[in-house]
Amino acid sequence: MHEYSVVSALIDEVEKRAKGAGALRVALITVKLGAQSGVDPRLLATAFETFSDRGLCAGAELVLEEVPARWACPRCGEAPAPGGPLRCARCERPLELKEGDEILLAHLELEVPDHVY
Amino acid sequence: MCTDCGCGDTHLVPVAVHEKILAKNDRDARHNREHFVEAGVLAINLMGSPGSGKTALLEATARAARGLRLGAVSGDLATDNDARRLERAGIPAKAITTGNACHLDAEMVHAALHGMGWRETDVFFIENVGNLVCPAVYDLGEAANVVALAVTEGEDKPLKYPTMFRGADLVVLTKVDLLPHLGDFSMSTLRDALARVMPEPNVIEVSARTGQGIEQWLSWLEARRPRRTKVGVHHHEHAHHDHSG
């Protein structure tokens, strides 16, 4: 359940940014999670509910955008058959993971007093 | 307008961020890596299920070490049993007890290195918490990731835990002395499973008990050792503390 430590790092980062922007509270947090990131979206959502009960993130909505794994040959761009070997069928090179390992804080919506901006 | 405190109206501001959530761990890992590289130490993150034979592999490594100076930190939720086993095998070792944490992170490794003579080693093992899920997410500053997989775990383990195997530079297949007792184990099924989760599958078959494959494992380590470019200890610019202890 490393999702708890991922959420704790997420909340630290969001609080830092929210404070820096003079926000009263965080309304929305968008996180991008790759299918190959090793982080489970469902467990991350549960951990967030548990840990976001106070502070600027209290009541914030967490939106998880799941990014599918995308493998491709570094030379010819050929993609593997789903679940197939990770070697290019055409030029035999090891494939590269182009997308799908990210654990990213992508976007925030902050509630700020009118006089701040 | 709020009439309670005069704070005024509020509005929502969208902010594009695009920041890695584990950026702090990545920074700590980079810091560890700089130290290992600068000291000419090969750091190995050794992962695998509980009972896959990580500690036994290191004991067998020490028995055959060809003069390589070894060191280790060993992570478990509780007890320093593994570190004591390694010490008895002649590997200076320190336990990292994580409490409830299911993995090591770069900061825990950094803290454990203090007070250890890790600079005087050639190969330094970070024996992770036995777990095929969580340790895959945390960079520790290692030069290579090695996954120990026991023949008794089943050939489809890589398909069940693809993230762990995707990040592995080497799979050490352990307990191969048990193969005669496992009638239905198929090496080609295992290799096929690895090819579907690792772009460059690389397997060494070992038995810590009989010593089979240990020479090949040592050669793999030797080939990855950084060349020390300077004689003696080179200190880089370091803002907050020294690591000589």
Short mmCIF file of C-alpha atoms in Angstrom, two decimals:
data_model
loop_
_atom_site.label_atom_id
_atom_site.label_comp_id
_atom_site.label_asym_id
_atom_site.label_seq_id
_atom_site.Cartn_x
_atom_site.Cartn_y
_atom_site.Cartn_z
CA MET A 1 0.00 0.00 0.00
CA HIS A 2 2.54 2.56 -1.15
CA GLU A 3 -0.49 4.55 -2.35
CA TYR A 4 -0.52 6.12 1.13
CA SER A 5 2.99 7.47 0.73
CA VAL A 6 2.18 8.66 -2.80
CA VAL A 7 -0.87 10.53 -1.45
CA SER A 8 1.16 12.03 1.35
CA ALA A 9 3.70 13.36 -1.20
CA LEU A 10 0.81 14.61 -3.36
CA ILE A 11 -0.83 16.51 -0.49
CA ASP A 12 2.52 18.08 0.53
CA GLU A 13 3.07 19.32 -3.00
CA VAL A 14 -0.50 20.61 -3.45
CA GLU A 15 -0.49 22.40 -0.07
CA LYS A 16 2.82 24.06 -0.93
CA ARG A 17 1.45 25.34 -4.23
CA ALA A 18 -1.90 26.39 -2.73
CA LYS A 19 -0.20 28.35 0.07
CA GLY A 20 2.14 29.97 -2.40
CA ALA A 21 -0.85 31.12 -4.46
CA GLY A 22 -2.67 32.50 -1.41
CA ALA A 23 -5.52 30.01 -1.85
CA LEU A 24 -8.20 29.47 0.80
CA ARG A 25 -8.78 25.91 -0.31
CA VAL A 26 -8.11 23.44 -3.10
CA ALA A 27 -11.21 22.66 -5.17
CA LEU A 28 -9.87 20.11 -7.61
CA ILE A 29 -6.72 18.01 -8.13
CA THR A 30 -6.04 16.18 -11.39
CA VAL A 31 -3.52 13.33 -11.29
CA LYS A 32 -2.29 11.36 -14.29
CA LEU A 33 -1.59 7.71 -13.55
CA GLY A 34 0.06 5.40 -16.04
CA ALA A 35 -1.15 1.82 -16.34
CA GLN A 36 2.49 0.77 -15.79
CA SER A 37 3.15 3.22 -12.94
CA GLY A 38 2.72 0.64 -10.21
CA VAL A 39 0.10 2.84 -8.51
CA ASP A 40 -3.46 1.55 -8.27
CA PRO A 41 -6.07 4.27 -8.98
CA ARG A 42 -8.69 2.79 -6.68
CA LEU A 43 -6.29 2.51 -3.76
CA LEU A 44 -4.98 6.00 -4.45
CA ALA A 45 -8.52 7.41 -4.29
CA THR A 46 -9.17 5.62 -0.98
CA ALA A 47 -5.88 6.85 0.46
CA PHE A 48 -6.73 10.39 -0.65
CA GLU A 49 -10.12 10.29 1.10
CA THR A 50 -8.39 9.15 4.28
CA PHE A 51 -5.63 11.75 4.26
CA SER A 52 -7.37 14.81 2.85
CA ASP A 53 -9.71 15.37 5.80
CA ARG A 54 -8.02 18.58 6.92
CA GLY A 55 -5.87 21.39 5.62
CA LEU A 56 -6.25 23.12 2.29
CA CYS A 57 -7.06 19.85 0.51
CA ALA A 58 -10.09 19.10 2.71
CA GLY A 59 -13.09 18.53 0.47
CA ALA A 60 -11.05 18.71 -2.71
CA GLU A 61 -12.18 16.59 -5.62
CA LEU A 62 -9.55 14.17 -6.90
CA VAL A 63 -9.73 13.39 -10.62
CA LEU A 64 -7.62 10.46 -11.80
CA GLU A 65 -6.73 10.33 -15.48
CA GLU A 66 -5.51 6.89 -16.40
CA VAL A 67 -2.89 6.73 -19.14
CA PRO A 68 -2.68 3.40 -21.01
CA ALA A 69 0.74 1.87 -21.60
CA ARG A 70 2.04 2.62 -25.08
CA TRP A 71 5.02 0.60 -26.30
CA ALA A 72 6.75 1.28 -29.60
CA CYS A 73 9.88 0.35 -31.46
CA PRO A 74 12.49 3.14 -31.13
CA ARG A 75 13.43 2.71 -34.80
CA CYS A 76 10.31 1.95 -36.86
CA GLY A 77 7.58 2.91 -34.39
CA GLU A 78 5.91 -0.50 -34.64
CA ALA A 79 3.64 -1.28 -31.65
CA PRO A 80 3.38 -4.78 -30.16
CA ALA A 81 0.29 -6.96 -30.21
CA PRO A 82 -1.55 -6.52 -26.90
CA GLY A 83 0.10 -8.79 -24.33
CA GLY A 84 2.70 -9.86 -26.90
CA PRO A 85 6.49 -9.93 -26.57
CA LEU A 86 8.11 -6.50 -26.09
CA ARG A 87 10.41 -6.88 -29.08
CA CYS A 88 9.77 -5.35 -32.48
CA ALA A 89 8.35 -7.97 -34.84
CA ARG A 90 9.91 -6.10 -37.78
CA CYS A 91 13.42 -5.06 -36.68
CA GLU A 92 13.80 -7.18 -33.51
CA ARG A 93 14.73 -4.25 -31.29
CA PRO A 94 13.60 -4.04 -27.66
CA LEU A 95 10.54 -1.80 -27.49
CA GLU A 96 10.40 1.39 -25.45
CA LEU A 97 7.60 2.48 -23.14
CA LYS A 98 6.53 5.82 -24.62
CA GLU A 99 3.71 6.51 -22.21
CA GLY A 100 2.07 4.85 -19.24
CA ASP A 101 4.56 5.06 -16.34
CA GLU A 102 3.64 8.55 -15.13
CA ILE A 103 2.57 9.51 -11.60
CA LEU A 104 1.93 13.18 -12.24
CA LEU A 105 0.24 16.08 -10.54
CA ALA A 106 -1.24 17.54 -13.72
CA HIS A 107 -3.62 20.30 -12.76
CA LEU A 108 -5.15 22.17 -9.82
CA GLU A 109 -8.14 24.38 -9.24
CA LEU A 110 -7.59 26.76 -6.34
CA GLU A 111 -10.14 28.89 -4.59
CA VAL A 112 -8.57 32.29 -4.03
CA PRO A 113 -9.99 35.54 -2.61
CA ASP A 114 -10.89 38.10 -5.27
CA HIS A 115 -8.30 40.55 -3.98
CA VAL A 116 -5.45 38.11 -4.63
CA TYR A 117 -5.80 37.95 -8.42
CA MET B 1 -19.44 39.14 -0.10
CA CYS B 2 -18.74 37.31 3.15
CA THR B 3 -20.15 39.31 6.03
CA ASP B 4 -18.48 37.33 8.83
CA CYS B 5 -14.87 38.35 8.49
CA GLY B 6 -14.74 40.61 5.50
CA CYS B 7 -12.68 38.17 3.50
CA GLY B 8 -14.49 39.02 0.32
CA ASP B 9 -15.66 36.89 -2.56
CA THR B 10 -13.59 34.10 -3.97
CA HIS B 11 -13.07 32.63 -7.40
CA LEU B 12 -11.53 29.48 -8.81
CA VAL B 13 -8.16 29.67 -10.49
CA PRO B 14 -7.01 26.82 -12.74
CA VAL B 15 -3.31 26.01 -12.45
CA ALA B 16 -1.44 23.73 -14.87
CA VAL B 17 1.26 21.89 -12.91
CA HIS B 18 2.70 18.78 -14.60
CA GLU B 19 4.99 17.78 -11.72
CA LYS B 20 6.06 14.25 -10.72
CA ILE B 21 4.38 13.43 -7.43
CA LEU B 22 7.47 11.53 -6.27
CA ALA B 23 9.80 14.36 -7.30
CA LYS B 24 11.26 14.58 -3.80
CA ASN B 25 12.12 10.87 -3.79
CA ASP B 26 13.67 11.26 -7.25
CA ARG B 27 15.84 14.12 -5.96
CA ASP B 28 16.94 12.05 -2.94
CA ALA B 29 17.67 9.11 -5.27
CA ARG B 30 19.76 11.32 -7.55
CA HIS B 31 21.73 12.44 -4.51
CA ASN B 32 22.39 8.81 -3.45
CA ARG B 33 23.37 7.93 -7.02
CA GLU B 34 25.88 10.78 -7.20
CA HIS B 35 27.52 9.50 -4.02
CA PHE B 36 27.69 5.89 -5.23
CA VAL B 37 29.05 6.85 -8.64
CA GLU B 38 31.58 9.28 -7.24
CA ALA B 39 32.86 6.65 -4.77
CA GLY B 40 33.07 4.01 -7.52
CA VAL B 41 30.56 1.77 -5.73
CA LEU B 42 28.14 -0.41 -7.72
CA ALA B 43 24.76 -0.07 -5.98
CA ILE B 44 22.22 -2.84 -6.58
CA ASN B 45 18.55 -2.63 -5.64
CA LEU B 46 17.68 -6.27 -4.90
CA MET B 47 13.95 -6.92 -4.92
CA GLY B 48 11.67 -9.95 -4.85
CA SER B 49 8.86 -11.65 -2.96
CA PRO B 50 9.30 -12.53 0.72
CA GLY B 51 11.10 -15.87 0.72
CA SER B 52 12.40 -15.59 -2.84
CA GLY B 53 15.94 -16.07 -1.55
CA LYS B 54 17.36 -12.53 -1.58
CA THR B 55 19.35 -12.93 1.61
CA ALA B 56 20.52 -16.45 0.68
CA LEU B 57 21.71 -15.08 -2.68
CA LEU B 58 23.82 -12.48 -0.88
CA GLU B 59 25.22 -15.09 1.51
CA ALA B 60 26.24 -17.23 -1.47
CA THR B 61 27.67 -14.11 -3.15
CA ALA B 62 29.87 -13.49 -0.10
CA ARG B 63 31.11 -17.10 -0.10
CA ALA B 64 32.30 -16.78 -3.71
CA ALA B 65 33.17 -13.08 -3.72
CA ARG B 66 36.62 -13.23 -5.42
CA GLY B 67 37.90 -10.46 -3.19
CA LEU B 68 35.03 -8.12 -4.00
CA ARG B 69 34.26 -5.95 -1.00
CA LEU B 70 30.53 -6.19 -0.30
CA GLY B 71 28.17 -4.16 1.86
CA ALA B 72 24.43 -4.10 2.37
CA VAL B 73 21.41 -2.52 3.90
CA SER B 74 18.45 -4.79 4.40
CA GLY B 75 14.87 -3.61 4.62
CA ASP B 76 12.11 -5.37 6.53
CA LEU B 77 9.04 -4.21 8.40
CA ALA B 78 10.45 -5.57 11.65
CA THR B 79 13.55 -7.38 13.00
CA ASP B 80 17.18 -7.08 11.94
CA ASN B 81 17.40 -10.83 11.22
CA ASP B 82 18.51 -10.45 7.60
CA ALA B 83 21.19 -7.88 8.41
CA ARG B 84 22.52 -10.21 11.11
CA ARG B 85 22.54 -13.12 8.65
CA LEU B 86 24.53 -10.98 6.22
CA GLU B 87 26.98 -9.93 8.94
CA ARG B 88 27.54 -13.59 9.81
CA ALA B 89 28.24 -14.23 6.12
CA GLY B 90 30.92 -11.53 6.23
CA ILE B 91 28.97 -8.67 4.63
CA PRO B 92 28.97 -5.46 6.70
CA ALA B 93 25.24 -4.77 6.88
CA LYS B 94 22.68 -2.58 8.52
CA ALA B 95 18.96 -3.19 8.96
CA ILE B 96 16.38 -0.66 7.87
CA THR B 97 13.19 -1.43 9.76
CA THR B 98 10.38 0.33 7.99
CA GLY B 99 7.58 -0.14 10.54
CA ASN B 100 4.55 -0.42 8.31
CA ALA B 101 6.08 0.80 5.07
CA CYS B 102 6.00 -1.79 2.31
CA HIS B 103 9.07 -0.49 0.46
CA LEU B 104 12.31 1.42 0.92
CA ASP B 105 12.54 4.99 -0.32
CA ALA B 106 15.64 6.99 -1.20
CA GLU B 107 15.60 8.96 2.05
CA MET B 108 15.59 5.79 4.19
CA VAL B 109 18.57 4.47 2.24
CA HIS B 110 20.39 7.78 2.59
CA ALA B 111 19.83 7.84 6.35
CA ALA B 112 21.08 4.25 6.68
CA LEU B 113 24.29 5.00 4.76
CA HIS B 114 25.37 7.40 7.49
CA GLY B 115 27.64 5.68 9.93
CA MET B 116 28.37 2.84 7.48
CA GLY B 117 31.63 2.24 5.66
CA TRP B 118 29.82 1.97 2.33
CA ARG B 119 32.54 3.93 0.52
CA GLU B 120 34.96 1.09 1.19
CA THR B 121 32.84 -1.41 -0.74
CA ASP B 122 32.92 -2.45 -4.40
CA VAL B 123 29.32 -3.67 -4.57
CA PHE B 124 26.66 -2.35 -2.23
CA PHE B 125 23.36 -4.22 -2.05
CA ILE B 126 20.13 -2.56 -1.06
CA GLU B 127 18.00 -5.56 -0.11
CA ASN B 128 14.50 -4.19 -0.43
CA VAL B 129 11.41 -5.17 1.55
CA GLY B 130 10.06 -8.49 0.24
CA ASN B 131 7.27 -7.31 -2.05
CA LEU B 132 6.72 -7.41 -5.82
CA VAL B 133 4.55 -4.29 -5.98
CA CYS B 134 5.57 -1.21 -4.01
CA PRO B 135 9.40 -1.23 -4.32
CA ALA B 136 9.04 -0.95 -8.11
CA VAL B 137 7.80 2.63 -7.74
CA TYR B 138 10.76 4.07 -5.80
CA ASP B 139 14.14 4.93 -7.29
CA LEU B 140 16.78 4.52 -4.57
CA GLY B 141 19.82 5.73 -6.48
CA GLU B 142 20.90 2.25 -7.57
CA ALA B 143 22.89 1.48 -10.71
CA ALA B 144 20.78 -1.59 -11.48
CA ASN B 145 17.57 -3.29 -10.39
CA VAL B 146 17.74 -7.02 -9.78
CA VAL B 147 14.67 -9.17 -9.08
CA ALA B 148 15.09 -12.50 -7.30
CA LEU B 149 12.43 -14.98 -8.43
CA ALA B 150 12.29 -18.46 -6.93
CA VAL B 151 11.39 -21.42 -9.15
CA THR B 152 8.68 -22.32 -6.63
CA GLU B 153 6.83 -19.03 -7.30
CA GLY B 154 5.45 -20.15 -10.66
CA GLU B 155 6.35 -19.24 -14.24
CA ASP B 156 3.57 -16.66 -14.55
CA LYS B 157 4.83 -14.39 -11.73
CA PRO B 158 6.19 -11.84 -14.26
CA LEU B 159 2.77 -11.58 -15.95
CA LYS B 160 1.12 -10.99 -12.58
CA TYR B 161 3.56 -8.25 -11.52
CA PRO B 162 4.59 -6.60 -14.80
CA THR B 163 5.73 -3.25 -13.36
CA MET B 164 8.33 -4.89 -11.12
CA PHE B 165 9.78 -6.95 -13.97
CA ARG B 166 9.61 -4.12 -16.53
CA GLY B 167 12.07 -2.12 -14.42
CA ALA B 168 14.45 -5.02 -13.80
CA ASP B 169 17.88 -5.13 -15.41
CA LEU B 170 18.29 -8.76 -14.37
CA VAL B 171 16.14 -11.57 -13.02
CA VAL B 172 18.01 -14.00 -10.78
CA LEU B 173 16.08 -17.26 -10.86
CA THR B 174 16.77 -18.78 -7.44
CA LYS B 175 16.49 -22.23 -5.86
CA VAL B 176 17.12 -24.04 -9.17
CA ASP B 177 18.39 -27.01 -7.13
CA LEU B 178 14.68 -27.65 -6.42
CA LEU B 179 13.82 -28.10 -10.12
CA PRO B 180 14.04 -31.93 -10.02
CA HIS B 181 11.24 -31.82 -7.42
CA LEU B 182 9.04 -29.52 -9.50
CA GLY B 183 7.86 -31.80 -12.26
CA ASP B 184 5.76 -29.24 -14.10
CA PHE B 185 8.09 -26.22 -14.07
CA SER B 186 8.81 -25.03 -17.60
CA MET B 187 11.78 -22.75 -18.25
CA SER B 188 10.46 -21.83 -21.70
CA THR B 189 7.11 -20.74 -20.20
CA LEU B 190 8.98 -18.51 -17.76
CA ARG B 191 11.14 -17.02 -20.52
CA ASP B 192 8.06 -16.41 -22.64
CA ALA B 193 6.37 -14.61 -19.72
CA LEU B 194 9.46 -12.43 -19.16
CA ALA B 195 9.58 -11.49 -22.86
CA ARG B 196 6.07 -10.05 -22.52
CA VAL B 197 6.94 -7.72 -19.64
CA MET B 198 10.67 -6.98 -20.12
CA PRO B 199 11.97 -5.44 -23.35
CA GLU B 200 15.38 -7.02 -22.73
CA PRO B 201 14.84 -10.12 -20.62
CA ASN B 202 17.96 -11.28 -18.88
CA VAL B 203 17.97 -14.29 -16.54
CA ILE B 204 20.67 -16.01 -14.49
CA GLU B 205 19.75 -19.34 -12.91
CA VAL B 206 21.29 -19.83 -9.48
CA SER B 207 21.21 -22.05 -6.45
CA ALA B 208 22.54 -20.46 -3.28
CA ARG B 209 22.72 -23.96 -1.79
CA THR B 210 24.87 -25.65 -4.45
CA GLY B 211 26.58 -22.53 -5.77
CA GLN B 212 25.28 -23.12 -9.31
CA GLY B 213 25.19 -19.89 -11.32
CA ILE B 214 26.92 -17.79 -8.65
CA GLU B 215 30.02 -17.35 -10.83
CA GLN B 216 27.84 -16.05 -13.66
CA TRP B 217 26.10 -13.66 -11.23
CA LEU B 218 29.48 -12.39 -9.99
CA SER B 219 30.59 -11.82 -13.58
CA TRP B 220 27.41 -9.86 -14.25
CA LEU B 221 28.20 -7.66 -11.24
CA GLU B 222 31.87 -7.28 -12.22
CA ALA B 223 30.89 -6.12 -15.70
CA ARG B 224 28.78 -3.33 -14.23
CA ARG B 225 31.32 -2.00 -11.73
CA PRO B 226 32.20 1.62 -12.38
CA ARG B 227 35.87 2.32 -12.91
CA ARG B 228 37.37 4.39 -10.15
CA THR B 229 38.86 7.32 -11.97
CA LYS B 230 40.57 8.85 -8.97
CA VAL B 231 42.64 7.31 -6.23
CA GLY B 232 41.30 7.86 -2.75
CA VAL B 233 38.09 9.51 -1.69
CA HIS B 234 36.91 12.38 -3.78
CA HIS B 235 34.57 14.79 -2.03
CA HIS B 236 32.16 16.73 -4.16
CA GLU B 237 30.66 20.03 -3.18
CA HIS B 238 28.17 19.20 -0.53
CA ALA B 239 25.93 21.73 1.06
CA HIS B 240 24.55 20.06 4.14
CA HIS B 241 26.67 17.28 5.61
CA ASP B 242 29.52 14.92 4.96
CA HIS B 243 29.27 11.21 4.30
CA SER B 244 32.61 9.96 5.49
CA GLY B 245 31.30 8.31 8.66
#
